[in-house]
Coordinates of C-alpha atoms and ligand atoms in Angstrom, one line a residue:
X211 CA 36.0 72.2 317.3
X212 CA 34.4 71.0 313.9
X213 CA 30.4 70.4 314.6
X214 CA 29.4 67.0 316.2
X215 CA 26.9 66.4 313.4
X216 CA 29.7 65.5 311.2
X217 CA 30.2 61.6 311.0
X218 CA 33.3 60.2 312.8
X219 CA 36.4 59.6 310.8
X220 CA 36.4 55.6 310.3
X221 CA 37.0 53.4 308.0
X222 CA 33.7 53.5 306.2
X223 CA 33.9 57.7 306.4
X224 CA 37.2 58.2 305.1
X225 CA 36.3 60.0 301.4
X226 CA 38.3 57.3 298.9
X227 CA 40.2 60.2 297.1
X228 CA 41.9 60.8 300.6
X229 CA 43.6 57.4 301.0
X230 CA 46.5 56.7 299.5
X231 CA 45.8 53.2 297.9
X232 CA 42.8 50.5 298.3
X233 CA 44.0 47.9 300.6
X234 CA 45.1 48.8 303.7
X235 CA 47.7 46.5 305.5
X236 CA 45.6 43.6 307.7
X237 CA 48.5 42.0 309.3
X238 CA 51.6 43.6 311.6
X239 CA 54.8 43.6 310.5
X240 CA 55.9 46.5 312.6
X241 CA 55.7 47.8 316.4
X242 CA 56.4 51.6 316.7
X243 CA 57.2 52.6 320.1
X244 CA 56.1 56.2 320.7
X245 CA 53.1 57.0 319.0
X246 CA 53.5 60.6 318.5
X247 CA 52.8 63.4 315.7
X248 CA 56.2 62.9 314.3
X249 CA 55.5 59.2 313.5
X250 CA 52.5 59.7 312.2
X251 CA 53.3 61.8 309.9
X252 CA 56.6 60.5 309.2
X253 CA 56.7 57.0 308.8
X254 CA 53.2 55.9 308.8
X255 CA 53.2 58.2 305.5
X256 CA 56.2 56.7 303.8
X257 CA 55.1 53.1 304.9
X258 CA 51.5 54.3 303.3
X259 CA 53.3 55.0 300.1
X260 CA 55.6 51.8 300.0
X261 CA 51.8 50.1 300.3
X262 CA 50.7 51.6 297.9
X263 CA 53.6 50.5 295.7
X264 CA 53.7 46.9 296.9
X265 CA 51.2 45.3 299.3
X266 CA 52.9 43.2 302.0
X267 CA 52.4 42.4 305.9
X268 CA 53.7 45.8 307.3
X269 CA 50.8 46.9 309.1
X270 CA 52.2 49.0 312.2
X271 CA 51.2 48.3 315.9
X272 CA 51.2 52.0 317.3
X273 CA 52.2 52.0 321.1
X274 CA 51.9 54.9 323.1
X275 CA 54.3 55.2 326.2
X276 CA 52.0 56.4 329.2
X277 CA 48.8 59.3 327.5
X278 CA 46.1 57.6 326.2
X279 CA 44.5 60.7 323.9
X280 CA 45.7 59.5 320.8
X281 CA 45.5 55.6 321.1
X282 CA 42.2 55.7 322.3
X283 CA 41.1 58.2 319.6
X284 CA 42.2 56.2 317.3
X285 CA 40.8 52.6 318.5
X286 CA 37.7 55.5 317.7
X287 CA 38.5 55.9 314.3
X288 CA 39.1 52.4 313.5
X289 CA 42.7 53.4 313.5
X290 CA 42.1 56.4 311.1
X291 CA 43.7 59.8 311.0
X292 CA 44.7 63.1 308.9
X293 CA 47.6 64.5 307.7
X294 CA 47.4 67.7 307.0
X295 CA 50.1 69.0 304.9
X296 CA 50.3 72.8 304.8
X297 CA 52.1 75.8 303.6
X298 CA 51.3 79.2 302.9
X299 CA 49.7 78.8 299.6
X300 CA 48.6 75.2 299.8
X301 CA 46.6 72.3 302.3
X302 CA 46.4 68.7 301.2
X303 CA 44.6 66.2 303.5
X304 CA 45.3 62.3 303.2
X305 CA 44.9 59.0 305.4
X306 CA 47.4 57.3 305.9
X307 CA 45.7 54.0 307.1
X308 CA 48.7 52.3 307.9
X309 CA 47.7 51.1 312.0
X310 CA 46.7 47.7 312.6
X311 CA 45.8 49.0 316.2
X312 CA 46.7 51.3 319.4
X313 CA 48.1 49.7 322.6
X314 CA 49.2 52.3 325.8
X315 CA 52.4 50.6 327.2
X316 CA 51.2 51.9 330.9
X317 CA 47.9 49.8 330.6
X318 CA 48.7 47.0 328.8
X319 CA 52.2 46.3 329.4
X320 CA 52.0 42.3 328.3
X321 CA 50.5 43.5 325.4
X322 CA 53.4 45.3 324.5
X323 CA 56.0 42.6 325.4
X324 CA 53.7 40.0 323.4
X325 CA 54.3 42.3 320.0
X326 CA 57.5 42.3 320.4
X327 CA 57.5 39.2 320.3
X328 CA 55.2 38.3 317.8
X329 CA 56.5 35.9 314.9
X330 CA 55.2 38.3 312.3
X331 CA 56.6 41.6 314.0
X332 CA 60.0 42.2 311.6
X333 CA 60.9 46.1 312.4
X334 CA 60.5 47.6 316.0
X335 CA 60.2 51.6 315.1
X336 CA 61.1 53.8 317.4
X337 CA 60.4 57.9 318.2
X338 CA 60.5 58.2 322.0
X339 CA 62.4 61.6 321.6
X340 CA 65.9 62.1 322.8
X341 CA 64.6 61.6 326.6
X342 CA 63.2 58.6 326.2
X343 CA 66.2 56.7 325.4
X344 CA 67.0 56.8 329.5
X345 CA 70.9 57.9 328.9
X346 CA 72.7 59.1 332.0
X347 CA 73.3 63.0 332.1
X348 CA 76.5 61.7 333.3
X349 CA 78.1 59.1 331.3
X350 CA 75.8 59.1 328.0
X351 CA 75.5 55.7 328.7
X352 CA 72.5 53.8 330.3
X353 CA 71.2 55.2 333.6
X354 CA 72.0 52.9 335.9
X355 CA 70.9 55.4 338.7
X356 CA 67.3 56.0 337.4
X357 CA 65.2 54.0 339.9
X358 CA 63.0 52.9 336.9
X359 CA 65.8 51.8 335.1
X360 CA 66.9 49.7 338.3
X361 CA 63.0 48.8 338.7
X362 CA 63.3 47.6 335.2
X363 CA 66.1 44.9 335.6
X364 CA 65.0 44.0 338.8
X365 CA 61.9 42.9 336.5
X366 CA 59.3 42.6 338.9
X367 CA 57.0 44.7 337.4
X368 CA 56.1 45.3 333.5
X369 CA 59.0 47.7 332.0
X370 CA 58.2 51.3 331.7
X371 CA 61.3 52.5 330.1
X372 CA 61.8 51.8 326.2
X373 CA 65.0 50.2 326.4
X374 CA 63.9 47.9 328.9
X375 CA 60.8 47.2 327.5
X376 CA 62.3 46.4 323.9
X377 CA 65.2 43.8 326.1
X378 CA 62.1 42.4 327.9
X379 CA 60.4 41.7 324.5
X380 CA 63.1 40.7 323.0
X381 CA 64.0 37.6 325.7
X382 CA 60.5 37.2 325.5
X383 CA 60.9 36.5 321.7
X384 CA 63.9 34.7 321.9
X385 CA 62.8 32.0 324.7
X386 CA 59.1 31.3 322.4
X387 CA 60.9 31.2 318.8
X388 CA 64.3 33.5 318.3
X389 CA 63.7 34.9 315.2
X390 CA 65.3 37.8 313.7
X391 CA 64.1 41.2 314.1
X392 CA 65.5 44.6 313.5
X393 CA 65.5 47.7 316.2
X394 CA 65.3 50.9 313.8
X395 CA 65.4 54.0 316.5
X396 CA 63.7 56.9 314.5
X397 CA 64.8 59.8 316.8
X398 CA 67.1 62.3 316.5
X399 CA 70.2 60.8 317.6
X400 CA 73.9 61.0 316.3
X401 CA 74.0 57.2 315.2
X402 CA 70.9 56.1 316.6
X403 CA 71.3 53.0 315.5
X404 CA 74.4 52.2 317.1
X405 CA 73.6 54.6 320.5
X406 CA 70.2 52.4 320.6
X407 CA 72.0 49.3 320.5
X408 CA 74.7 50.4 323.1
X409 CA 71.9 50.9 325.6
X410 CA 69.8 47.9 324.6
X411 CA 73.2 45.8 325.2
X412 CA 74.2 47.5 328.2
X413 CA 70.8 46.5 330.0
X414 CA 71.1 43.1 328.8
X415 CA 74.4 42.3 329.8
X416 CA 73.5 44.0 333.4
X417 CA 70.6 41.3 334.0
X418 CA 70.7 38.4 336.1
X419 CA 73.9 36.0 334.6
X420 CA 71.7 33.0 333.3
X421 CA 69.4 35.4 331.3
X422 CA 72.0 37.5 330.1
X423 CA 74.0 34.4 329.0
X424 CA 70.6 33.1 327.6
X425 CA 69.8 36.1 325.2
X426 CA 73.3 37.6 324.4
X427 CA 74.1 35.5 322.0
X428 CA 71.0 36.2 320.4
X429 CA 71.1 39.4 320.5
X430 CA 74.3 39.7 319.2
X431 CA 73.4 37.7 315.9
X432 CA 69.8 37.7 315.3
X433 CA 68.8 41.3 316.3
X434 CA 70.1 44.4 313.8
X435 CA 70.1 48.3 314.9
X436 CA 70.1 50.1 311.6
X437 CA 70.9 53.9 311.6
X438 CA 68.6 55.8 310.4
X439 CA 68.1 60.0 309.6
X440 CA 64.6 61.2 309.9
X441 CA 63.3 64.8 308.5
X442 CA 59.5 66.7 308.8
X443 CA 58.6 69.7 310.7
X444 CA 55.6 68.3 312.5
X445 CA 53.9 70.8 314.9
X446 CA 51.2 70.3 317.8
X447 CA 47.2 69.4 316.3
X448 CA 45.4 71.9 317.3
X449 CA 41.7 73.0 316.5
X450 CA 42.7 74.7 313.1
X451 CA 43.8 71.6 312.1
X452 CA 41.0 69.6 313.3
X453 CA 38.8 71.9 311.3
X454 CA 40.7 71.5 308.1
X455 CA 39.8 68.0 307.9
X456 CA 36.4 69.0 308.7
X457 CA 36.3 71.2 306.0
X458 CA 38.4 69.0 303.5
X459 CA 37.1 65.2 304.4
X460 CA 33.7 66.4 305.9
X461 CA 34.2 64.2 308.9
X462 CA 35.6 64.8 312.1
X463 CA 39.3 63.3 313.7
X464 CA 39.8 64.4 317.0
X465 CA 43.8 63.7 316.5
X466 CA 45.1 65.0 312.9
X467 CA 48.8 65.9 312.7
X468 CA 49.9 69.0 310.9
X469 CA 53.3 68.9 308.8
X470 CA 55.2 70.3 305.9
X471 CA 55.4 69.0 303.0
X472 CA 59.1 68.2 302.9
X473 CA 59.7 64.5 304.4
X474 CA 63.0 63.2 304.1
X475 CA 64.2 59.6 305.2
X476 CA 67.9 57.8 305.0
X477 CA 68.8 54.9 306.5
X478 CA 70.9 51.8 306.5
X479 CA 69.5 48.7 304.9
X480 CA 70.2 46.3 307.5
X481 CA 67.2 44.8 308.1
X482 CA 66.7 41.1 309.7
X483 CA 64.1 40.1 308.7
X484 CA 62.8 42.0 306.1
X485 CA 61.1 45.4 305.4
X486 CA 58.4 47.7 303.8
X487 CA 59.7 49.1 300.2
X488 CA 60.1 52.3 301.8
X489 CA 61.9 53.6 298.9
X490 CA 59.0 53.9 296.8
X491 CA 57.5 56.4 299.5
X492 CA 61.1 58.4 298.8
X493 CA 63.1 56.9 301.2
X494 CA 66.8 56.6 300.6
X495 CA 68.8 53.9 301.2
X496 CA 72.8 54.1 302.0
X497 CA 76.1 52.1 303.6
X498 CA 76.7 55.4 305.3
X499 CA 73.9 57.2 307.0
X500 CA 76.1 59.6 309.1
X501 CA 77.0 62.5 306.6
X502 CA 73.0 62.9 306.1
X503 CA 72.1 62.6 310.0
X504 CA 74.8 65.3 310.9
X505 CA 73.8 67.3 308.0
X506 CA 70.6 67.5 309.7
X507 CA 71.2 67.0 313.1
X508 CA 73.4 70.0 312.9
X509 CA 72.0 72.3 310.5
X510 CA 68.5 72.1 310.7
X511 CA 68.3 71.7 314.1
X512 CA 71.1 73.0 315.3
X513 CA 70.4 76.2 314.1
X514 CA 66.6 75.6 315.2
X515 CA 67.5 75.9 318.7
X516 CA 69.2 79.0 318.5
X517 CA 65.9 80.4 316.3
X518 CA 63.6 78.9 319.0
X519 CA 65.4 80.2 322.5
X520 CA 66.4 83.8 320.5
X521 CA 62.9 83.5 319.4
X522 CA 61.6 82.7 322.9
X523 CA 63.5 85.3 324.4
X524 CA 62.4 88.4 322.2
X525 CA 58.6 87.2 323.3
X526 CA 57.6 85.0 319.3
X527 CA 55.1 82.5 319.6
X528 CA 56.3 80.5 316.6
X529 CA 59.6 79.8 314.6
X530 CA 57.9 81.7 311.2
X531 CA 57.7 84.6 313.5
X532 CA 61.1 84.3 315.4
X533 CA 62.9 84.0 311.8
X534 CA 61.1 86.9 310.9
X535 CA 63.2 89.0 312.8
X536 CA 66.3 90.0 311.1
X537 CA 68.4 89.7 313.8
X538 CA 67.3 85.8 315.0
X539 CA 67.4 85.3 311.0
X540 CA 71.5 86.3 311.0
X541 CA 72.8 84.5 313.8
X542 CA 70.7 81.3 312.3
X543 CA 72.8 82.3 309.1
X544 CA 76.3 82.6 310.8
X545 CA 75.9 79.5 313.1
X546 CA 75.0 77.9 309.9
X547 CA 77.3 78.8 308.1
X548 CA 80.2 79.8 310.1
X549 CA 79.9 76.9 312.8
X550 CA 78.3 73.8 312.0
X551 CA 79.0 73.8 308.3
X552 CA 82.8 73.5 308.6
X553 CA 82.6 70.5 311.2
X554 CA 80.4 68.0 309.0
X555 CA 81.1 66.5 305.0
X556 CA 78.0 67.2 302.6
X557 CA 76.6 64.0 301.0
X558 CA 77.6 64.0 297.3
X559 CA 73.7 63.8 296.0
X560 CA 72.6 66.8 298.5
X561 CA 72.9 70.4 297.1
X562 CA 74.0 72.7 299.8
X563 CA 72.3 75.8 298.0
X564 CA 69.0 74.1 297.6
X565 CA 69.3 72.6 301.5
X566 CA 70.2 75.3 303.1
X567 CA 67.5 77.6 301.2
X568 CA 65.2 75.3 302.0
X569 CA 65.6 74.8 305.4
X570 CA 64.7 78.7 305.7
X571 CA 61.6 78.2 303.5
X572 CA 60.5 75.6 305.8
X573 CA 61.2 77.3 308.9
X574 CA 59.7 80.6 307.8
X575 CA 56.7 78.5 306.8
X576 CA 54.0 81.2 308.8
X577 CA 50.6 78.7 307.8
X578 CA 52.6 75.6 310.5
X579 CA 52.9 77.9 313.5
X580 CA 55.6 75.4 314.6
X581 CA 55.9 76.8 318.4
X582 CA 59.2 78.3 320.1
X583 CA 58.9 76.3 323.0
X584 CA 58.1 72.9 321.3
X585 CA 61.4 73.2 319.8
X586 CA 62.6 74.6 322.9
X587 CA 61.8 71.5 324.9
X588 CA 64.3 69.2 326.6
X589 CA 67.3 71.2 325.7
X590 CA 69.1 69.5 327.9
X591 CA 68.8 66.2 326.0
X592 CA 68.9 67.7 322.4
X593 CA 71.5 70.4 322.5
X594 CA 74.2 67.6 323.6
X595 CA 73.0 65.9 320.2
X596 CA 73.5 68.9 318.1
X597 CA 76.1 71.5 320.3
X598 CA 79.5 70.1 321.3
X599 CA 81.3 68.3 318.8
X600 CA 81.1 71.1 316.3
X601 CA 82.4 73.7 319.2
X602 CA 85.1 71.9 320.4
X603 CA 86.0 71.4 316.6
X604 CA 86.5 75.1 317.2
X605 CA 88.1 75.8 319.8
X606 CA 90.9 72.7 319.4
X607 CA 91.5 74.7 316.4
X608 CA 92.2 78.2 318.3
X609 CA 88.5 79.9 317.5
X610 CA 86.0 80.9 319.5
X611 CA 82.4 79.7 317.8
X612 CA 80.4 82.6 319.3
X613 CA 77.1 81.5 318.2
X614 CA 77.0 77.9 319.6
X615 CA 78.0 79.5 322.5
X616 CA 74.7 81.7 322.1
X617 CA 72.8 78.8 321.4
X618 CA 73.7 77.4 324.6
X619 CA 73.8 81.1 326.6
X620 CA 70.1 81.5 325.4
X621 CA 69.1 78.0 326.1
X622 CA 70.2 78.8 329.9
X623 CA 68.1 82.2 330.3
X624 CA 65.3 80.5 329.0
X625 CA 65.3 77.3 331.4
X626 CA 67.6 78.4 334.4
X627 CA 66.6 81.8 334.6
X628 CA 69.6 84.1 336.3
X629 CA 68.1 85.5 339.5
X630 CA 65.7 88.3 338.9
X631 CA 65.6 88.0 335.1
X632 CA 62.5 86.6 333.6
X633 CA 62.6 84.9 329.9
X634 CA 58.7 85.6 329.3
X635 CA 56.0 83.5 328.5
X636 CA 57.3 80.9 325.9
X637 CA 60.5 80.4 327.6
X638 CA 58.4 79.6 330.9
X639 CA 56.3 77.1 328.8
X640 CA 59.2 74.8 328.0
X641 CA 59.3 71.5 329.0
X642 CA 63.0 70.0 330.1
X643 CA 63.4 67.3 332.6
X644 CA 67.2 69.3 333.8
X645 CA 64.8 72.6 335.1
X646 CA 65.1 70.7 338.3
X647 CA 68.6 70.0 338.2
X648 CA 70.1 73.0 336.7
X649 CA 67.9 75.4 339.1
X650 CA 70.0 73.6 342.2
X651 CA 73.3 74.3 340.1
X652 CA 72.6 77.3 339.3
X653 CA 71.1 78.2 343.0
X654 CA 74.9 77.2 344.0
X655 CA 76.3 79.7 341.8
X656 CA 73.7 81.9 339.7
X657 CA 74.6 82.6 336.1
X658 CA 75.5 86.1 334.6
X659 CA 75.5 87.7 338.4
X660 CA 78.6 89.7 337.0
X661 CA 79.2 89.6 333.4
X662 CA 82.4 87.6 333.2
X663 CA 81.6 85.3 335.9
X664 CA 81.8 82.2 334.6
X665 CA 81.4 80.0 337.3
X666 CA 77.6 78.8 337.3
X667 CA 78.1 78.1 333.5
X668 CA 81.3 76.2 334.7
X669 CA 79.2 74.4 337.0
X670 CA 76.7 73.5 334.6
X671 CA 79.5 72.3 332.0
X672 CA 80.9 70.5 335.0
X673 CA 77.5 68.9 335.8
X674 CA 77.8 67.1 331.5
X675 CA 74.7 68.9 330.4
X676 CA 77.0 69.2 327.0
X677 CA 79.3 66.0 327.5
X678 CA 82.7 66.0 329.2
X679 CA 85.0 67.6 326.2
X680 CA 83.9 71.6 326.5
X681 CA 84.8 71.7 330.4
X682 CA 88.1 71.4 329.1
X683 CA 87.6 74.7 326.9
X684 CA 87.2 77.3 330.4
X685 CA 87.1 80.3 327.3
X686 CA 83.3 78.8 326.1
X687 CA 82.0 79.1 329.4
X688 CA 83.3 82.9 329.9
X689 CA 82.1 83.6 326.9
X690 CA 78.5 81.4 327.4
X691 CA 78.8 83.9 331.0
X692 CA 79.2 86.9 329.2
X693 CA 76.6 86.5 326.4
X694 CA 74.3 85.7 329.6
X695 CA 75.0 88.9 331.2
X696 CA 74.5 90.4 327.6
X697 CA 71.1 88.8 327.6
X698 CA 70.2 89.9 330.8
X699 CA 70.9 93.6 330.8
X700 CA 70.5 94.2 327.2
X701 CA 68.4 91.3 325.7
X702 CA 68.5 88.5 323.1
X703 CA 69.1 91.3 320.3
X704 CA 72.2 92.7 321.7
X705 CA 73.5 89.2 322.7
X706 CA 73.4 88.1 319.0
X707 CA 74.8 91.8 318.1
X708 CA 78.0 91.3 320.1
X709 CA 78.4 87.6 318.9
X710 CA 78.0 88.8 315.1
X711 CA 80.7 91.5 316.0
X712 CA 83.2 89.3 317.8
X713 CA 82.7 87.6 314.6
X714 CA 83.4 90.5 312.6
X715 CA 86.4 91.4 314.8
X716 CA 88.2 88.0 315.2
X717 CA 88.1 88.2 311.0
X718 CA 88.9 91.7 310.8
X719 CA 92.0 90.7 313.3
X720 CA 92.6 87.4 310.8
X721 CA 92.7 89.3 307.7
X722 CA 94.9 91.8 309.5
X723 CA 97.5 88.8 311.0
X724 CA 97.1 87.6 306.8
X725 CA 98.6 90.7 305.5
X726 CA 101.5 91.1 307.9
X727 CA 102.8 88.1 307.4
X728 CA 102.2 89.3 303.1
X729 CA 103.9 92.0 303.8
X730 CA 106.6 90.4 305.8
X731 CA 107.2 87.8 303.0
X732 CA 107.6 90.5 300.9
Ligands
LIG834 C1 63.3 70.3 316.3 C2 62.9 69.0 315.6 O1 62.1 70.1 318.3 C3 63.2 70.2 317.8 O2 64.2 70.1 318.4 O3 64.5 70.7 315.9 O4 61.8 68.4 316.1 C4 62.7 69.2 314.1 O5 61.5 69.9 313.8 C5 62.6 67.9 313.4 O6 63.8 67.1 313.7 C6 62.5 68.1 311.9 O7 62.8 66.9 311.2

């Protein structure tokens, strides 16, 4: 911890070469929902620069969902906070000074609703991760079996799920003065605009009928859900990074956030009722956001799943360390390249080359210590985002992706342990609201008890951990079993070693099918 003789990060303490322009924003033109690292240093930086550009009203209302650390830290600060920007050779320290103020959903929950509302809120920003958005593990769709979900539409208490508290500010809105606003979800979701306002419509057409028929309408005309792709690696703070400002600014923030210094932003320019200039802070703007959210979504992290529960497995702390290894460094290459590259378009303006290098500059960046099990976290949400469109792309063609079905074979040892095998430290340490669910699967039928038994994998297909369409596929679970057993007896080197040489073979076997029917022809 940097010395408490240092003054407090504030407004009058932040050193003027650290902000990034003079006049920070006085009124609120945007509520963010989920007031994590990844907003902070995401779109509180690119709203910072479009300020800087152009003043307007787009001050941004941070709420946090339920932990106070970081709203009450920054009421502290006068809503003031670092971003520290690092790689190997370089650290840059700015303030973003973006937050009109810090509200906890759990403790002021009319608070909340009364933003929403507000005349002068235009954007509601959203990063609530993939589990916040309350989807059934079933159905995809809203979880109607959640008992805060039903708590929520019952309505008598304050919301505490985001999609019911952005319906209960939005009828809020609409019965005091029904203007437009737009709903811009932030996380990373295949068409998160559209999935965001599937669920937002699904609660309001499940209320009461005179309040549904009172905001549909509305809702249908007045309220936009642009799509949007978001991109920066954006570890835990830690004390290192507390003591970088210390160092840098000479003043102390109890809540900096760390990140790269690659930020990328696309999104759809929908907007109701107006927005920041985000495109001076390097935003792009586009009719068709999904090539550049499945470029990501499946590349980047895609791949960074498989690094993180390889990574996990063979006992690395970090992703820079797991990529390290030239093994986990391979299979990220061939699911790369081999899997999720054929099932997704490039955007014309992207350069493949460039991308792809950089995504392994970034993720070999040793000076973030971006952890294993932070991206290892609530699998069970993300892999569904990133895993089974690309492998059933696959298999309805007749091949076998062997390193999605690693990705999802090392996500299993890492969170639903086969009996007697223990993943190790970082696998223990992830975090993934399914451990409960999968460990009574799995206790049914454990995974990799013989090496082609496939039925606990079967069980957990069955259960929709990866949607309905793979149950359909029984050869990805046998092989999910095997690599398990792989794992298990030999460990997360020799898994990827046999899913690189079923690789090898199957082309081996395709080049050999190629020349007989040459030779035939001739
Ligand atoms: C990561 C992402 O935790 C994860 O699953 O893949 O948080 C990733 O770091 C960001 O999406 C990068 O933009």
């Amino acid at each position: 911890m940097p010395p408490t003789s240092l003054p407090r990060l504030g407004r009058t303490t932040v050193p003027p070469h650290a902000l990034g322009y003079r006049r920070p924003p006085a009124e609120t033109g945007i509520v963010h929902l989920g007031l994590g690292n990844f907003h902070r240093a995401h779109q509180a930086v690119h709203t910072a620069a479009a300020l800087a550009h152009t003043d307007g009203p787009w001050g941004i209302l941070g709420v946090a969902g339920r932990s106070t650390t970081v709203a009450r830290a920054l009421r502290e600060q006068e809503m003031r906070y670092a971003v520290v920007e690092i790689s190997p050779g370089r650290t840059e320290v700015t303030v973003p000074a973006v937050h009109t103020g810090a509200l906890v959903a759990a403790e002021q929950p009319d608070d909340v609703l009364d933003a929403l509302a507000a005349p002068g809120t235009a954007v509601i920003t959203m990063t609530v991760t993939e589990h916040g958005y309350t989807f059934s593990p079933r159905t995809h769709g809203l979880d109607f079996d959640a008992p805060v979900v039903r708590a929520d539409l019952r309505g008598d208490a304050p919301p505490r799920t985001t999609i019911g508290q952005i319906v209960r500010g939005l009828q809020r809105r609409r019965r005091a003065h029904a203007t437009p606003v737009t709903v811009l979800s932030c996380d990373n979701l295949v068409g998160n605009g559209d999935q965001t306002k599937r669920l937002v419509h699904e609660f309001a057409e499940a209320l009461p009928a005179a309040e549904r028929d009172d905001l549909m309408p509305w809702l249908q005309s007045a309220v936009t859900f642009p799509s949007s792709m978001v991109d920066r690696i954006v570890p835990a703070t830690t004390d290192v990074y507390r003591e970088a400002v210390a160092a840098r600014l000479g003043v102390r923030d109890a809540v900096p956030v760390p990140a790269e210094p690659f930020s990328m932003w696309v999104m759809e320019d929908r907007f109701a009722a107006g927005r920041p200039g985000w495109e001076h802070g390097g935003a792009l703007f586009t009719d068709d956001v999904e090539p550049y959210e499945l470029l990501k979504l499946r590349l980047l992290n895609g791949t960074h799943s498989l690094i993180a529960y390889l990574g996990a497995l063979d006992g690395r702390e970090t992703i820079p360390d797991a990529i390290a290894r030239p093994f986990i460094a391979d299979a990220a290459r061939s699911v790369l390249h081999d899997e999720y590259l054929p099932s997704l378009t490039v955007p014309a303006d992207v350069d493949l080359d460039d991308y792809v290098r950089q995504l392994f500059d970034r993720w070999g960046n040793s000076a973030l210590g971006h952890r294993t099990r932070q991206v290892g976290s609530d699998g069970s949400v993300k892999l569904r985002q990133r895993v089974p469109d690309p492998a059933l792309l696959h298999l309805r063609a007749g091949r076998m992706p062997h390193h999605l079905a690693l990705t999802v074979a090392a996500y299993l040892c890492c969170v639903a342990p086969p009996p007697g095998f223990s993943p190790g430290p970082q696998a223990a340490a992830m975090v993934d609201p399914a451990r409960e669910r999968l460990a009574s699967i799995t206790g049914r039928a454990p995974l990799g008890s013989r090496a082609a038994d496939a039925c606990g994998v079967e069980a957990v297909l069955a259960s929709g951990l990866l949607g309905d369409g793979l149950t359909e596929h029984p050869a990805f679970a046998s092989r999910i079993a095997e690599l398990i057993g792989v794992i298990v007896r030999h460990g997360p080197a020799a898994a990827a070693a046999d899913a690189f040489g079923a690789v090898a073979t199957a082309d081996a076997r395709a080049v050999g099918a190629a020349e007989g029917v040459a030779q035939a022809a001739r």
